[in-house]
């Protein structure tokens, strides 16, 4: 039987924090911290009890990752070698929480762009790498702030949260359980990045995105048909964060470095590239789409080398910036929001009938593909 409800992407929204840290500023502050640490621990280092810290370098960061800068909610405390962490006033329970606040900003933009009023949205999914608290759900707080009548819940699939959210929203629409679903991805990654860790201090940035997934029957004429979605997970410890409420059970290690983001970057690179490239090609075949004919790839934004390899395997040639746009140079890795930022900033020039792919990959491991086709008024 032909499906009566067809999910589409009606619009997207983006909130970008106003403060940005360049690699030069980041490395200067990190290297001051290294100098201070090594001076304070000079005796222990000389005696062999403590290992001296090595400095970071702008050249390494740009060559290894392609990242040149990242936006953050607050810059000064992160760059202060004595603090090296975000800091802001704790808000009361009757104030909008900070993660919800940026999610609401991105969501409002998506609603405006679709000409959609909040009362006509049925559900909100907050799909992000980390929630500010376990409950009440961030999604319900965002729902309330927007004035949406319906239901909302949180979901976390690390860097793949947004694509998993899009498939979930699309399934609600296919099943006839909703007509309009907001997938909101507020990513304050600066809170779970270890700014004192040379291997990863340069990776992440803060941002929020929103995707409005709707039934084609109510969507604006200018939208993106969702041709197919596919999700995949394979357990791996190569990207891990052990922060959680059960850390109270072993207070002696509750502040250890593994309670922030840690990864084996090389292994991630090697294992994830072939997995994702194969998944894209298989899914294109299932949907009878020639992957070589894809007009644009909006890939997860973790590393330019990874994206170059994946795009090459999918398209069969070295992708141009037009075919596989980069946003991580100025945004850094924004976890689940990365591929959505790329789609938001680099999709308006596509013509009716053009087919593209939104694709995420990251911790879990997790990966998601959303094939879309432009429909014009
Ligand atoms: N400055 C100078 N040198 C450095 C630095 C630095 N900052 N860091 C490392 N080096 C040195 C190392 O010591 C090493 O030296 P040697 O060769 O002498 O041993 C050399 O540089 C090479 O080190 P690496 O092998 O670590 O470097 P790579 O070339 O592999 O690059 C990357 C490191 C950039 C991390 C790369 O491996 C990468 O991007 N991998 C993919 C990672 C990825 O995509 N991860 C996805 C994670 S995101 C996700 O899923 C979401 C999680 C939830 C969000 C959390 C938010 C905080």
Coordinates of C-alpha atoms and ligand atoms in Angstrom, one line a residue:
X1 CA 0.0 0.0 0.0
X2 CA 1.3 3.5 -0.8
X3 CA 2.3 5.6 2.2
X4 CA -0.2 8.4 2.7
X5 CA 2.1 10.4 4.9
X6 CA 5.4 11.6 3.3
X7 CA 8.0 13.2 5.5
X8 CA 10.0 16.2 4.2
X9 CA 12.4 18.8 5.7
X10 CA 10.5 22.1 5.7
X11 CA 13.3 24.3 7.1
X12 CA 16.3 24.5 9.3
X13 CA 17.6 27.0 11.9
X14 CA 21.0 27.9 13.3
X15 CA 22.2 29.7 16.4
X16 CA 25.9 30.6 16.4
X17 CA 27.4 32.0 19.6
X18 CA 29.0 35.4 19.2
X19 CA 32.4 34.5 20.7
X20 CA 35.0 32.7 18.7
X21 CA 38.5 31.3 19.6
X22 CA 41.2 31.2 16.9
X23 CA 43.8 28.4 16.9
X24 CA 46.4 31.1 17.7
X25 CA 44.5 32.3 20.8
X26 CA 43.8 28.7 21.9
X27 CA 47.4 27.5 21.5
X28 CA 48.8 30.6 23.2
X29 CA 46.6 29.9 26.3
X30 CA 47.3 26.2 26.3
X31 CA 51.0 26.7 26.1
X32 CA 50.9 29.2 29.0
X33 CA 49.2 26.4 31.0
X34 CA 51.9 24.0 30.0
X35 CA 54.6 26.4 31.1
X36 CA 52.9 27.0 34.4
X37 CA 52.4 23.3 35.0
X38 CA 55.9 22.4 34.1
X39 CA 57.3 25.2 36.4
X40 CA 55.1 24.2 39.3
X41 CA 56.1 20.6 39.0
X42 CA 59.7 21.2 38.0
X43 CA 61.1 19.1 41.0
X44 CA 58.8 16.1 40.4
X45 CA 59.5 16.2 36.7
X46 CA 63.2 16.3 37.3
X47 CA 62.8 13.3 39.7
X48 CA 60.9 11.4 37.1
X49 CA 57.6 11.3 39.2
X50 CA 55.6 13.5 36.9
X51 CA 55.8 13.7 33.1
X52 CA 56.4 17.2 31.6
X53 CA 53.6 18.5 29.4
X54 CA 54.3 19.2 25.7
X55 CA 53.1 22.3 24.0
X56 CA 50.4 22.4 21.3
X57 CA 50.8 23.9 17.9
X58 CA 48.6 25.8 15.4
X59 CA 50.2 24.0 12.5
X60 CA 49.4 20.6 13.9
X61 CA 45.8 21.5 14.6
X62 CA 45.1 22.8 11.2
X63 CA 47.0 20.0 9.4
X64 CA 45.5 17.2 11.4
X65 CA 41.9 18.4 11.6
X66 CA 41.3 21.4 9.2
X67 CA 39.9 23.4 12.2
X68 CA 41.0 27.1 12.3
X69 CA 38.5 28.5 14.9
X70 CA 35.5 27.5 17.0
X71 CA 32.6 29.4 18.5
X72 CA 32.0 29.2 22.3
X73 CA 29.4 30.4 24.7
X74 CA 32.1 32.1 26.8
X75 CA 35.6 32.7 25.7
X76 CA 37.6 34.3 28.6
X77 CA 37.5 31.5 31.2
X78 CA 38.3 28.9 28.6
X79 CA 41.4 30.9 27.6
X80 CA 42.4 31.6 31.2
X81 CA 45.3 29.1 31.9
X82 CA 44.1 29.0 35.6
X83 CA 40.5 28.0 34.6
X84 CA 40.4 26.4 31.1
X85 CA 36.7 25.6 31.3
X86 CA 33.5 27.5 30.6
X87 CA 32.0 29.5 33.5
X88 CA 28.6 31.2 33.9
X89 CA 26.1 31.9 36.7
X90 CA 24.0 29.0 37.6
X91 CA 20.4 29.7 36.7
X92 CA 17.4 29.2 38.9
X93 CA 14.7 26.6 38.1
X94 CA 12.3 29.3 37.0
X95 CA 14.8 30.6 34.4
X96 CA 15.3 29.1 30.9
X97 CA 18.3 26.9 31.1
X98 CA 21.3 27.7 28.9
X99 CA 21.0 24.6 26.7
X100 CA 17.3 25.1 26.2
X101 CA 17.9 28.8 25.4
X102 CA 20.2 28.2 22.4
X103 CA 17.9 25.4 21.2
X104 CA 15.0 27.8 21.3
X105 CA 16.9 30.3 19.2
X106 CA 17.7 27.8 16.5
X107 CA 14.1 26.4 16.6
X108 CA 12.5 29.9 16.3
X109 CA 14.5 30.5 13.1
X110 CA 13.4 27.1 11.6
X111 CA 9.8 27.9 12.4
X112 CA 10.1 31.4 10.9
X113 CA 11.7 30.1 7.8
X114 CA 8.8 27.6 7.3
X115 CA 6.1 30.2 8.2
X116 CA 5.0 27.7 10.9
X117 CA 3.4 28.8 14.2
X118 CA 4.4 26.9 17.3
X119 CA 0.8 25.8 18.0
X120 CA 0.9 23.8 14.8
X121 CA 3.9 21.8 15.8
X122 CA 3.1 18.4 17.4
X123 CA 6.4 17.3 18.9
X124 CA 9.9 18.4 19.9
X125 CA 12.9 16.1 20.0
X126 CA 16.1 17.4 21.7
X127 CA 18.7 15.3 20.0
X128 CA 22.2 16.2 21.2
X129 CA 25.5 14.7 22.6
X130 CA 24.9 15.8 26.2
X131 CA 21.9 17.1 28.1
X132 CA 22.3 19.7 30.8
X133 CA 20.5 17.5 33.3
X134 CA 18.7 14.1 33.4
X135 CA 15.2 15.5 33.9
X136 CA 12.9 17.2 33.3
X137 CA 13.8 16.7 29.6
X138 CA 15.4 19.6 27.8
X139 CA 13.0 19.0 24.9
X140 CA 10.0 19.6 27.2
X141 CA 11.6 22.8 28.4
X142 CA 12.1 23.9 24.8
X143 CA 8.6 22.9 24.0
X144 CA 7.2 25.0 26.8
X145 CA 9.4 28.0 25.9
X146 CA 8.1 27.9 22.3
X147 CA 4.5 27.4 23.3
X148 CA 4.1 24.0 21.6
X149 CA 1.2 21.8 22.6
X150 CA 2.1 18.1 22.1
X151 CA 5.0 15.9 23.4
X152 CA 8.7 16.2 23.6
X153 CA 11.7 14.0 24.7
X154 CA 15.5 13.9 24.7
X155 CA 17.6 11.5 22.7
X156 CA 21.4 11.2 22.7
X157 CA 23.4 9.4 20.0
X158 CA 26.5 11.6 20.3
X159 CA 27.5 13.1 16.9
X160 CA 24.7 11.2 15.2
X161 CA 21.9 12.6 17.4
X162 CA 20.4 14.9 14.7
X163 CA 20.1 12.3 12.0
X164 CA 18.7 9.8 14.4
X165 CA 16.2 12.5 15.4
X166 CA 15.3 13.2 11.8
X167 CA 14.6 9.5 11.2
X168 CA 12.5 9.3 14.4
X169 CA 10.6 12.4 13.4
X170 CA 10.1 11.0 9.8
X171 CA 8.8 7.8 11.3
X172 CA 6.2 9.7 13.4
X173 CA 5.0 11.4 10.2
X174 CA 5.0 8.1 8.2
X175 CA 2.9 6.5 10.9
X176 CA 0.5 9.4 11.0
X177 CA 1.3 10.2 14.7
X178 CA 2.4 13.7 14.0
X179 CA 2.5 16.2 11.1
X180 CA 5.1 18.6 12.3
X181 CA 8.2 17.7 14.4
X182 CA 11.1 19.9 15.5
X183 CA 14.4 18.2 15.9
X184 CA 16.6 20.5 18.0
X185 CA 20.3 20.0 18.6
X186 CA 21.9 22.4 21.1
X187 CA 25.6 21.4 21.5
X188 CA 27.5 23.2 24.3
X189 CA 30.5 21.0 23.7
X190 CA 32.8 23.4 25.5
X191 CA 31.4 21.9 28.8
X192 CA 32.6 18.4 28.1
X193 CA 35.8 19.1 26.3
X194 CA 39.0 18.8 28.3
X195 CA 40.7 22.1 27.4
X196 CA 43.9 20.9 29.2
X197 CA 44.3 17.8 26.9
X198 CA 46.8 18.5 24.1
X199 CA 45.3 15.7 21.9
X200 CA 41.8 17.0 21.9
X201 CA 41.7 20.6 23.2
X202 CA 41.2 22.0 19.7
X203 CA 38.4 19.8 18.5
X204 CA 35.0 21.1 19.5
X205 CA 32.8 24.2 19.3
X206 CA 29.4 25.4 20.6
X207 CA 26.3 25.9 18.4
X208 CA 22.6 24.9 18.1
X209 CA 20.6 23.7 15.1
X210 CA 17.0 22.9 14.4
X211 CA 15.3 20.9 11.7
X212 CA 11.6 21.0 11.0
X213 CA 10.4 17.7 9.7
X214 CA 6.8 17.7 8.4
X215 CA 4.2 15.9 6.4
X216 CA 4.4 17.0 2.8
X217 CA 0.7 17.7 2.9
X218 CA 1.3 20.7 5.2
X219 CA 4.9 21.7 4.3
X220 CA 5.8 24.9 2.5
X221 CA 6.1 24.3 -1.3
X222 CA 9.8 25.0 -1.2
X223 CA 11.1 22.0 0.9
X224 CA 13.3 18.9 0.8
X225 CA 11.7 15.5 0.2
X226 CA 13.2 12.8 2.5
X227 CA 13.9 10.0 0.1
X228 CA 15.2 7.6 2.8
X229 CA 16.9 7.4 6.1
X230 CA 19.2 4.7 7.5
X231 CA 20.8 4.4 11.0
X232 CA 23.7 2.2 12.2
X233 CA 25.4 1.6 15.5
X234 CA 28.5 -0.5 16.4
X235 CA 29.8 -0.4 20.0
X236 CA 33.2 1.1 20.5
X237 CA 35.2 2.5 23.4
X238 CA 37.3 4.7 21.1
X239 CA 35.2 7.8 21.8
X240 CA 34.0 7.8 25.4
X241 CA 32.9 10.1 28.2
X242 CA 32.3 8.4 31.6
X243 CA 30.6 11.4 33.3
X244 CA 27.4 10.5 35.0
X245 CA 25.4 10.4 38.2
X246 CA 26.9 7.0 39.2
X247 CA 30.3 8.7 39.5
X248 CA 29.0 9.4 43.1
X249 CA 29.6 5.7 43.8
X250 CA 33.3 6.2 43.4
X251 CA 34.2 9.8 44.5
X252 CA 37.9 9.1 44.4
X253 CA 37.9 9.1 40.6
X254 CA 34.9 11.3 39.9
X255 CA 37.1 14.2 38.6
X256 CA 39.4 12.1 36.5
X257 CA 40.0 13.0 32.8
X258 CA 37.8 10.1 31.6
X259 CA 34.8 12.1 32.9
X260 CA 35.3 14.4 30.0
X261 CA 35.6 13.6 26.2
X262 CA 38.4 11.1 25.4
X263 CA 39.2 9.4 22.1
X264 CA 41.6 7.3 20.2
X265 CA 41.5 9.7 17.2
X266 CA 43.5 7.5 14.8
X267 CA 41.4 4.4 15.4
X268 CA 38.2 6.4 15.0
X269 CA 39.5 7.7 11.7
X270 CA 40.5 4.3 10.4
X271 CA 37.4 2.4 11.5
X272 CA 34.7 5.0 10.8
X273 CA 35.7 6.1 7.3
X274 CA 35.1 2.7 5.6
X275 CA 32.0 2.0 7.7
X276 CA 30.3 5.2 6.7
X277 CA 31.4 5.2 3.0
X278 CA 30.0 1.7 2.6
X279 CA 26.8 2.6 4.5
X280 CA 26.2 5.5 2.1
X281 CA 26.8 3.5 -1.0
X282 CA 24.5 0.6 0.2
X283 CA 21.7 3.0 1.1
X284 CA 22.0 4.8 -2.2
X285 CA 21.7 1.5 -4.0
X286 CA 18.6 0.5 -1.9
X287 CA 17.0 3.8 -2.9
X288 CA 18.0 3.4 -6.5
X289 CA 20.2 6.5 -6.4
X290 CA 23.6 6.7 -8.2
X291 CA 25.9 7.9 -5.5
X292 CA 28.2 9.4 -8.1
X293 CA 25.3 11.7 -9.2
X294 CA 24.7 13.2 -5.7
X295 CA 24.7 17.0 -6.1
X296 CA 26.0 17.6 -2.6
X297 CA 27.2 15.8 0.6
X298 CA 26.5 17.5 3.9
X299 CA 28.9 15.4 6.0
X300 CA 29.5 15.4 9.8
X301 CA 32.1 17.9 10.5
X302 CA 34.9 16.3 12.5
X303 CA 37.9 16.2 10.3
X304 CA 38.6 17.4 6.7
X305 CA 40.7 14.3 6.0
X306 CA 37.9 12.0 7.0
X307 CA 35.4 13.9 4.8
X308 CA 37.8 14.0 1.8
X309 CA 38.1 10.2 2.0
X310 CA 34.4 9.5 2.5
X311 CA 33.3 11.8 -0.3
X312 CA 35.9 10.3 -2.7
X313 CA 34.6 6.8 -2.0
X314 CA 31.0 7.9 -2.5
X315 CA 31.4 10.2 -5.5
X316 CA 34.3 8.3 -7.2
X317 CA 36.4 11.4 -7.5
X318 CA 38.0 14.1 -5.3
X319 CA 35.1 16.2 -4.0
X320 CA 35.1 19.9 -4.6
X321 CA 34.1 22.3 -1.8
X322 CA 30.9 22.8 -3.8
X323 CA 30.1 19.1 -3.6
X324 CA 31.1 18.6 0.0
X325 CA 31.2 21.9 1.9
X326 CA 33.3 22.4 5.0
X327 CA 32.1 24.3 8.0
X328 CA 34.4 22.9 10.6
X329 CA 37.2 25.4 9.6
X330 CA 35.3 28.1 11.5
X331 CA 32.9 26.1 13.7
X332 CA 35.2 23.2 14.8
X333 CA 33.5 19.9 15.4
X334 CA 30.0 20.7 16.7
X335 CA 29.0 17.1 17.2
X336 CA 25.5 16.3 16.0
X337 CA 24.9 19.8 14.7
X338 CA 27.8 19.7 12.1
X339 CA 26.1 18.2 9.1
X340 CA 23.0 20.3 9.8
X341 CA 25.1 23.5 9.8
X342 CA 26.6 22.5 6.5
X343 CA 23.0 21.8 5.1
X344 CA 21.7 25.1 6.6
X345 CA 24.5 27.3 5.1
X346 CA 25.0 25.5 1.8
X347 CA 21.7 24.3 0.4
X348 CA 19.8 27.3 -0.9
X349 CA 21.7 27.3 -4.3
X350 CA 20.5 23.8 -5.2
X351 CA 17.9 23.5 -8.0
X352 CA 14.6 21.6 -8.0
X353 CA 15.3 17.9 -8.4
X354 CA 18.8 18.0 -7.0
X355 CA 19.6 15.1 -4.7
X356 CA 21.9 15.3 -1.7
X357 CA 22.9 13.5 1.5
X358 CA 23.0 14.6 5.1
X359 CA 25.3 12.2 6.9
X360 CA 26.5 11.9 10.5
X361 CA 29.0 9.7 12.3
X362 CA 30.6 9.6 15.7
X363 CA 30.7 8.1 19.2
X364 CA 28.9 4.8 19.8
X365 CA 30.0 4.2 17.0
X366 CA 26.9 5.7 15.4
X367 CA 26.1 6.8 11.8
X368 CA 23.0 8.1 10.1
X369 CA 22.1 8.9 6.5
X370 CA 19.3 11.2 5.2
X371 CA 18.9 11.4 1.4
X372 CA 17.0 14.5 0.4
X373 CA 15.7 16.0 -2.9
X374 CA 14.9 19.6 -3.4
X375 CA 11.3 20.6 -4.3
X376 CA 10.7 24.1 -5.4
X377 CA 7.5 26.2 -5.4
Ligands
LIG1 N1 49.9 20.0 19.0 C1 51.0 19.4 18.5 N2 51.2 18.1 18.3 C2 50.2 17.3 18.7 C3 49.0 17.8 19.3 C4 48.9 19.2 19.4 N3 47.8 19.7 20.0 N4 48.2 16.7 19.6 C5 48.9 15.6 19.3 N5 50.1 15.9 18.7 C6 51.1 15.0 18.2 C7 51.1 13.7 18.9 O1 51.8 13.7 20.1 C8 51.7 12.8 17.9 O2 53.1 12.9 18.0 P1 54.0 11.6 17.6 O3 53.7 11.2 16.2 O4 55.4 12.1 17.9 O5 53.5 10.5 18.6 C9 51.3 13.4 16.5 O6 50.9 14.8 16.8 C10 50.1 12.7 15.9 O7 49.0 12.5 16.8 P2 47.7 11.8 16.5 O8 48.0 10.5 15.9 O9 46.8 11.9 17.7 O10 47.1 12.8 15.4 P3 46.2 12.6 14.2 O11 46.9 12.9 13.0 O12 45.4 11.3 14.3 O13 45.0 13.7 14.4 C11 42.8 13.9 15.3 C12 44.3 13.7 15.6 C13 42.6 15.3 14.7 C14 42.0 13.8 16.5 C15 42.3 12.9 14.2 O14 42.8 11.6 14.6 C16 40.8 12.8 14.0 O15 40.2 13.8 13.7 N6 40.3 11.6 14.2 C17 38.8 11.5 14.0 C18 38.2 11.9 15.3 C19 36.7 11.9 15.2 O16 36.0 12.1 14.2 N7 36.1 11.9 16.3 C20 34.7 12.0 16.4 C21 34.5 12.4 17.8 S1 33.2 13.4 18.0 C22 31.8 12.5 18.5 O17 31.5 11.5 18.2 C23 30.9 13.3 19.4 C24 31.3 13.0 20.8 C25 30.5 13.8 21.7 C26 30.8 15.2 21.7 C27 31.7 15.6 22.8 C28 31.9 17.1 22.9 C29 33.0 17.5 23.8

